[in-house]
CSV table of N, CA, C and O in Angstrom, one decimal:
chain,number,residue,atom,x,y,z
U,1,ASN,N,14.2,-51.0,-68.0
U,1,ASN,CA,14.6,-51.2,-66.7
U,1,ASN,C,13.9,-52.5,-66.2
U,1,ASN,O,12.7,-52.6,-66.3
U,2,PHE,N,14.7,-53.4,-65.6
U,2,PHE,CA,14.1,-54.7,-65.2
U,2,PHE,C,13.1,-54.6,-64.2
U,2,PHE,O,12.0,-55.2,-64.2
U,3,LEU,N,13.4,-53.8,-63.1
U,3,LEU,CA,12.4,-53.6,-62.0
U,3,LEU,C,11.1,-53.0,-62.5
U,3,LEU,O,10.0,-53.5,-62.1
U,4,LYS,N,11.2,-52.0,-63.4
U,4,LYS,CA,10.0,-51.4,-63.9
U,4,LYS,C,9.1,-52.4,-64.7
U,4,LYS,O,7.9,-52.5,-64.5
U,5,ASN,N,9.8,-53.1,-65.6
U,5,ASN,CA,9.1,-54.1,-66.3
U,5,ASN,C,8.5,-55.2,-65.5
U,5,ASN,O,7.4,-55.7,-65.7
U,6,ALA,N,9.2,-55.6,-64.4
U,6,ALA,CA,8.7,-56.6,-63.5
U,6,ALA,C,7.4,-56.1,-62.8
U,6,ALA,O,6.4,-56.8,-62.7
U,7,LYS,N,7.4,-54.9,-62.4
U,7,LYS,CA,6.3,-54.3,-61.7
U,7,LYS,C,5.1,-54.2,-62.6
U,7,LYS,O,4.0,-54.4,-62.2
U,8,GLU,N,5.4,-53.8,-63.9
U,8,GLU,CA,4.3,-53.7,-64.9
U,8,GLU,C,3.7,-55.0,-65.2
U,8,GLU,O,2.5,-55.1,-65.5
U,9,SER,N,4.4,-56.1,-65.1
U,9,SER,CA,4.0,-57.4,-65.4
U,9,SER,C,3.5,-58.2,-64.2
U,9,SER,O,3.1,-59.4,-64.4
U,10,ARG,N,3.5,-57.6,-63.1
U,10,ARG,CA,3.2,-58.3,-61.9
U,10,ARG,C,1.8,-59.1,-61.9
U,10,ARG,O,1.7,-60.2,-61.5
U,11,GLY,N,0.8,-58.4,-62.4
U,11,GLY,CA,-0.5,-59.0,-62.5
U,11,GLY,C,-0.5,-60.3,-63.3
U,11,GLY,O,-1.1,-61.3,-62.9
U,12,LYS,N,0.1,-60.2,-64.4
U,12,LYS,CA,0.2,-61.4,-65.3
U,12,LYS,C,0.9,-62.6,-64.6
U,12,LYS,O,0.5,-63.7,-64.6
U,13,LEU,N,2.0,-62.2,-63.9
U,13,LEU,CA,2.8,-63.2,-63.2
U,13,LEU,C,2.0,-63.8,-62.1
U,13,LEU,O,2.0,-65.1,-62.0
U,14,MET,N,1.3,-63.0,-61.4
U,14,MET,CA,0.5,-63.5,-60.2
U,14,MET,C,-0.6,-64.5,-60.7
U,14,MET,O,-0.9,-65.5,-60.1
U,15,GLU,N,-1.2,-64.1,-61.9
U,15,GLU,CA,-2.2,-65.0,-62.5
U,15,GLU,C,-1.7,-66.3,-62.9
U,15,GLU,O,-2.3,-67.4,-62.7
U,16,GLU,N,-0.5,-66.3,-63.6
U,16,GLU,CA,0.1,-67.5,-64.0
U,16,GLU,C,0.5,-68.4,-62.8
U,16,GLU,O,0.2,-69.6,-62.8
U,17,ILE,N,1.0,-67.8,-61.7
U,17,ILE,CA,1.3,-68.6,-60.6
U,17,ILE,C,0.1,-69.2,-59.9
U,17,ILE,O,0.1,-70.3,-59.5
U,18,ARG,N,-1.0,-68.4,-59.9
U,18,ARG,CA,-2.3,-69.0,-59.4
U,18,ARG,C,-2.8,-70.1,-60.2
U,18,ARG,O,-3.2,-71.2,-59.6
U,19,ILE,N,-2.7,-70.0,-61.5
U,19,ILE,CA,-3.1,-71.1,-62.4
U,19,ILE,C,-2.3,-72.4,-62.3
U,19,ILE,O,-2.8,-73.5,-62.1
U,20,ILE,N,-1.0,-72.2,-62.3
U,20,ILE,CA,0.0,-73.3,-62.3
U,20,ILE,C,0.1,-73.9,-60.9
U,20,ILE,O,0.3,-75.1,-60.8
U,21,ASN,N,0.1,-73.1,-59.9
U,21,ASN,CA,0.3,-73.5,-58.5
U,21,ASN,C,1.6,-74.4,-58.4
U,21,ASN,O,1.5,-75.5,-58.0
U,22,PRO,N,2.7,-73.7,-58.6
U,22,PRO,CA,4.0,-74.4,-58.7
U,22,PRO,C,4.4,-74.9,-57.3
U,22,PRO,O,4.1,-74.4,-56.3
U,23,THR,N,5.3,-76.0,-57.4
U,23,THR,CA,5.9,-76.5,-56.1
U,23,THR,C,7.2,-75.9,-55.9
U,23,THR,O,7.8,-75.9,-54.8
U,24,HIS,N,7.8,-75.3,-57.0
U,24,HIS,CA,9.1,-74.6,-56.9
U,24,HIS,C,9.0,-73.4,-57.8
U,24,HIS,O,8.5,-73.5,-58.9
U,25,ILE,N,9.6,-72.3,-57.4
U,25,ILE,CA,9.8,-71.1,-58.3
U,25,ILE,C,11.3,-70.8,-58.3
U,25,ILE,O,11.9,-70.6,-57.2
U,26,VAL,N,11.9,-70.8,-59.5
U,26,VAL,CA,13.3,-70.6,-59.6
U,26,VAL,C,13.5,-69.3,-60.2
U,26,VAL,O,13.0,-69.0,-61.3
U,27,ALA,N,14.3,-68.4,-59.5
U,27,ALA,CA,14.6,-67.1,-60.0
U,27,ALA,C,16.0,-67.0,-60.5
U,27,ALA,O,16.9,-67.4,-59.7
U,28,LEU,N,16.3,-66.5,-61.7
U,28,LEU,CA,17.6,-66.4,-62.2
U,28,LEU,C,18.2,-65.1,-61.8
U,28,LEU,O,17.8,-64.0,-62.4
U,29,GLY,N,19.2,-65.1,-60.9
U,29,GLY,CA,19.8,-63.8,-60.5
U,29,GLY,C,19.2,-63.2,-59.3
U,29,GLY,O,18.1,-63.5,-58.9
U,30,ASN,N,20.0,-62.3,-58.7
U,30,ASN,CA,19.6,-61.7,-57.4
U,30,ASN,C,18.4,-60.8,-57.6
U,30,ASN,O,17.5,-60.7,-56.7
U,31,ASP,N,18.4,-60.0,-58.7
U,31,ASP,CA,17.2,-59.1,-58.9
U,31,ASP,C,15.9,-59.9,-59.0
U,31,ASP,O,14.9,-59.5,-58.4
U,32,SER,N,15.9,-60.9,-59.8
U,32,SER,CA,14.7,-61.7,-60.0
U,32,SER,C,14.3,-62.4,-58.6
U,32,SER,O,13.1,-62.5,-58.3
U,33,PHE,N,15.3,-62.9,-57.9
U,33,PHE,CA,15.1,-63.5,-56.6
U,33,PHE,C,14.4,-62.6,-55.6
U,33,PHE,O,13.4,-62.9,-55.0
U,34,GLN,N,15.0,-61.4,-55.6
U,34,GLN,CA,14.4,-60.4,-54.6
U,34,GLN,C,13.0,-60.0,-55.0
U,34,GLN,O,12.1,-59.8,-54.2
U,35,ILE,N,12.8,-59.8,-56.3
U,35,ILE,CA,11.4,-59.4,-56.8
U,35,ILE,C,10.4,-60.5,-56.5
U,35,ILE,O,9.3,-60.2,-56.0
U,36,MET,N,10.8,-61.8,-56.7
U,36,MET,CA,9.9,-62.9,-56.4
U,36,MET,C,9.6,-62.9,-54.9
U,36,MET,O,8.4,-63.1,-54.6
U,37,LYS,N,10.6,-62.7,-54.1
U,37,LYS,CA,10.3,-62.7,-52.7
U,37,LYS,C,9.4,-61.6,-52.3
U,37,LYS,O,8.5,-61.7,-51.4
U,38,ASP,N,9.6,-60.4,-52.9
U,38,ASP,CA,8.7,-59.2,-52.6
U,38,ASP,C,7.3,-59.4,-53.1
U,38,ASP,O,6.4,-59.1,-52.4
U,39,PHE,N,7.2,-60.0,-54.3
U,39,PHE,CA,5.9,-60.2,-54.9
U,39,PHE,C,5.1,-61.3,-54.2
U,39,PHE,O,3.8,-61.3,-54.2
U,40,LEU,N,5.8,-62.3,-53.7
U,40,LEU,CA,5.1,-63.5,-53.3
U,40,LEU,C,5.5,-63.9,-51.8
U,40,LEU,O,6.1,-65.0,-51.6
U,41,PRO,N,5.3,-63.0,-50.9
U,41,PRO,CA,5.7,-63.3,-49.5
U,41,PRO,C,5.1,-64.6,-49.0
U,41,PRO,O,5.7,-65.3,-48.2
U,42,GLU,N,3.9,-65.0,-49.4
U,42,GLU,CA,3.3,-66.2,-49.0
U,42,GLU,C,3.9,-67.5,-49.6
U,42,GLU,O,3.6,-68.6,-49.2
U,43,LYS,N,4.8,-67.3,-50.6
U,43,LYS,CA,5.4,-68.5,-51.2
U,43,LYS,C,6.9,-68.6,-50.9
U,43,LYS,O,7.7,-69.2,-51.6
U,44,GLN,N,7.4,-67.9,-49.9
U,44,GLN,CA,8.8,-67.9,-49.5
U,44,GLN,C,9.4,-69.2,-49.5
U,44,GLN,O,10.6,-69.4,-49.9
U,45,ASP,N,8.7,-70.2,-49.0
U,45,ASP,CA,9.3,-71.5,-48.9
U,45,ASP,C,9.5,-72.3,-50.2
U,45,ASP,O,10.1,-73.3,-50.2
U,46,ILE,N,9.0,-71.8,-51.3
U,46,ILE,CA,9.2,-72.5,-52.6
U,46,ILE,C,10.0,-71.6,-53.6
U,46,ILE,O,10.1,-72.1,-54.7
U,47,ILE,N,10.5,-70.5,-53.2
U,47,ILE,CA,11.2,-69.6,-54.1
U,47,ILE,C,12.7,-69.9,-53.9
U,47,ILE,O,13.2,-69.9,-52.8
U,48,TYR,N,13.4,-70.2,-55.0
U,48,TYR,CA,14.8,-70.5,-55.0
U,48,TYR,C,15.5,-69.6,-55.9
U,48,TYR,O,15.0,-69.3,-57.0
U,49,GLY,N,16.7,-69.2,-55.5
U,49,GLY,CA,17.5,-68.3,-56.4
U,49,GLY,C,18.7,-69.0,-56.9
U,49,GLY,O,19.3,-69.8,-56.2
U,50,VAL,N,19.0,-68.8,-58.2
U,50,VAL,CA,20.2,-69.4,-58.8
U,50,VAL,C,21.0,-68.3,-59.4
U,50,VAL,O,20.5,-67.3,-59.8
U,51,ARG,N,22.3,-68.6,-59.6
U,51,ARG,CA,23.2,-67.6,-60.3
U,51,ARG,C,22.7,-67.3,-61.7
U,51,ARG,O,22.3,-68.3,-62.4
U,52,HIS,N,22.7,-66.1,-62.1
U,52,HIS,CA,22.3,-65.8,-63.4
U,52,HIS,C,23.4,-66.3,-64.4
U,52,HIS,O,24.5,-66.1,-64.1
U,53,PRO,N,23.0,-66.9,-65.5
U,53,PRO,CA,24.0,-67.5,-66.4
U,53,PRO,C,24.8,-66.5,-67.2
U,53,PRO,O,25.9,-66.8,-67.7
U,54,ALA,N,24.4,-65.2,-67.2
U,54,ALA,CA,25.2,-64.2,-68.0
U,54,ALA,C,26.5,-63.8,-67.3
U,54,ALA,O,26.7,-64.1,-66.1
U,55,ASN,N,27.4,-63.3,-68.0
U,55,ASN,CA,28.6,-62.7,-67.5
U,55,ASN,C,29.5,-63.8,-66.7
U,55,ASN,O,29.9,-63.5,-65.6
U,56,GLY,N,29.6,-65.0,-67.2
U,56,GLY,CA,30.4,-66.0,-66.6
U,56,GLY,C,29.7,-66.9,-65.6
U,56,GLY,O,30.4,-67.7,-65.0
U,57,GLY,N,28.4,-66.7,-65.5
U,57,GLY,CA,27.7,-67.5,-64.5
U,57,GLY,C,27.1,-68.8,-65.0
U,57,GLY,O,26.4,-69.5,-64.2
U,58,GLU,N,27.3,-69.2,-66.2
U,58,GLU,CA,26.6,-70.3,-66.8
U,58,GLU,C,26.9,-71.6,-66.1
U,58,GLU,O,26.0,-72.4,-65.8
U,59,THR,N,28.1,-71.9,-65.8
U,59,THR,CA,28.5,-73.1,-65.1
U,59,THR,C,27.8,-73.2,-63.8
U,59,THR,O,27.2,-74.2,-63.4
U,60,LYS,N,27.9,-72.2,-63.0
U,60,LYS,CA,27.4,-72.1,-61.6
U,60,LYS,C,25.8,-72.3,-61.7
U,60,LYS,O,25.2,-73.0,-60.9
U,61,ALA,N,25.2,-71.6,-62.7
U,61,ALA,CA,23.8,-71.7,-62.8
U,61,ALA,C,23.3,-73.1,-63.1
U,61,ALA,O,22.4,-73.6,-62.5
U,62,LYS,N,24.0,-73.8,-64.0
U,62,LYS,CA,23.7,-75.2,-64.4
U,62,LYS,C,23.9,-76.1,-63.2
U,62,LYS,O,23.0,-76.9,-62.9
U,63,GLU,N,24.9,-75.9,-62.4
U,63,GLU,CA,25.2,-76.7,-61.2
U,63,GLU,C,24.0,-76.5,-60.2
U,63,GLU,O,23.6,-77.5,-59.6
U,64,GLN,N,23.6,-75.3,-60.0
U,64,GLN,CA,22.6,-75.0,-59.0
U,64,GLN,C,21.2,-75.5,-59.4
U,64,GLN,O,20.5,-76.1,-58.6
U,65,ILE,N,20.9,-75.4,-60.7
U,65,ILE,CA,19.7,-75.9,-61.2
U,65,ILE,C,19.7,-77.4,-61.1
U,65,ILE,O,18.7,-78.0,-60.7
U,66,ASN,N,20.8,-78.0,-61.5
U,66,ASN,CA,20.9,-79.5,-61.4
U,66,ASN,C,20.7,-79.9,-59.9
U,66,ASN,O,20.0,-80.9,-59.6
U,67,GLN,N,21.3,-79.2,-59.0
U,67,GLN,CA,21.2,-79.6,-57.6
U,67,GLN,C,19.7,-79.4,-57.1
U,67,GLN,O,19.2,-80.3,-56.4
U,68,LEU,N,19.1,-78.4,-57.5
U,68,LEU,CA,17.7,-78.1,-57.2
U,68,LEU,C,16.8,-79.3,-57.7
U,68,LEU,O,15.9,-79.7,-57.0
U,69,LEU,N,17.0,-79.7,-58.9
U,69,LEU,CA,16.2,-80.7,-59.5
U,69,LEU,C,16.5,-82.1,-58.9
U,69,LEU,O,15.6,-82.9,-58.9
U,70,THR,N,17.7,-82.4,-58.6
U,70,THR,CA,18.1,-83.7,-58.1
U,70,THR,C,18.1,-83.9,-56.6
U,70,THR,O,18.0,-85.0,-56.1
U,71,GLN,N,18.4,-82.8,-55.9
U,71,GLN,CA,18.5,-82.8,-54.5
U,71,GLN,C,17.9,-81.6,-53.8
U,71,GLN,O,18.6,-80.8,-53.2
U,72,PRO,N,16.6,-81.4,-54.0
U,72,PRO,CA,16.0,-80.2,-53.5
U,72,PRO,C,16.2,-79.9,-52.0
U,72,PRO,O,16.3,-78.7,-51.6
U,73,ASN,N,16.3,-80.9,-51.2
U,73,ASN,CA,16.4,-80.6,-49.8
U,73,ASN,C,17.8,-80.1,-49.4
U,73,ASN,O,17.9,-79.3,-48.5
U,74,SER,N,18.8,-80.4,-50.2
U,74,SER,CA,20.1,-79.8,-50.0
U,74,SER,C,20.3,-78.4,-50.6
U,74,SER,O,21.3,-77.8,-50.3
U,75,TYR,N,19.3,-78.0,-51.3
U,75,TYR,CA,19.4,-76.7,-51.9
U,75,TYR,C,18.8,-75.5,-51.1
U,75,TYR,O,18.9,-74.4,-51.5
U,76,SER,N,18.3,-75.8,-49.9
U,76,SER,CA,17.6,-74.8,-49.1
U,76,SER,C,18.4,-73.6,-48.8
U,76,SER,O,17.9,-72.5,-48.5
U,77,GLN,N,19.8,-73.7,-48.8
U,77,GLN,CA,20.6,-72.5,-48.4
U,77,GLN,C,20.4,-71.4,-49.4
U,77,GLN,O,20.7,-70.3,-49.1
U,78,LEU,N,20.0,-71.7,-50.6
U,78,LEU,CA,19.9,-70.6,-51.6
U,78,LEU,C,18.5,-70.0,-51.6
U,78,LEU,O,18.2,-69.2,-52.5
U,79,LYS,N,17.7,-70.2,-50.6
U,79,LYS,CA,16.4,-69.5,-50.5
U,79,LYS,C,16.6,-68.1,-50.0
U,79,LYS,O,15.8,-67.2,-50.2
U,80,THR,N,17.7,-67.9,-49.4
U,80,THR,CA,18.0,-66.5,-48.8
U,80,THR,C,19.1,-65.8,-49.5
U,80,THR,O,19.2,-64.6,-49.3
U,81,THR,N,19.9,-66.5,-50.2
U,81,THR,CA,21.0,-65.8,-50.8
U,81,THR,C,21.5,-66.6,-52.1
U,81,THR,O,21.2,-67.8,-52.1
U,82,ILE,N,22.1,-65.9,-53.0
U,82,ILE,CA,22.6,-66.6,-54.2
U,82,ILE,C,24.1,-66.5,-54.2
U,82,ILE,O,24.7,-65.6,-54.0
């Protein structure tokens, strides 16, 4: 179960984020996006969600990641929904 595994790995994830201190956090899919928002409420402004590439989402995921990398200011609408 994805949520169970995420909760079990939370400590490791939090430590990695503390060490790396990222400027952007990209979550693949709605589940990951929601988990990241729940785990990191203080980093809401740098968490971005993109379409998960599975089940036909590969093209949309590539487009969204490209947009995030090349035009991050135009990508802000996906901070709240994917």
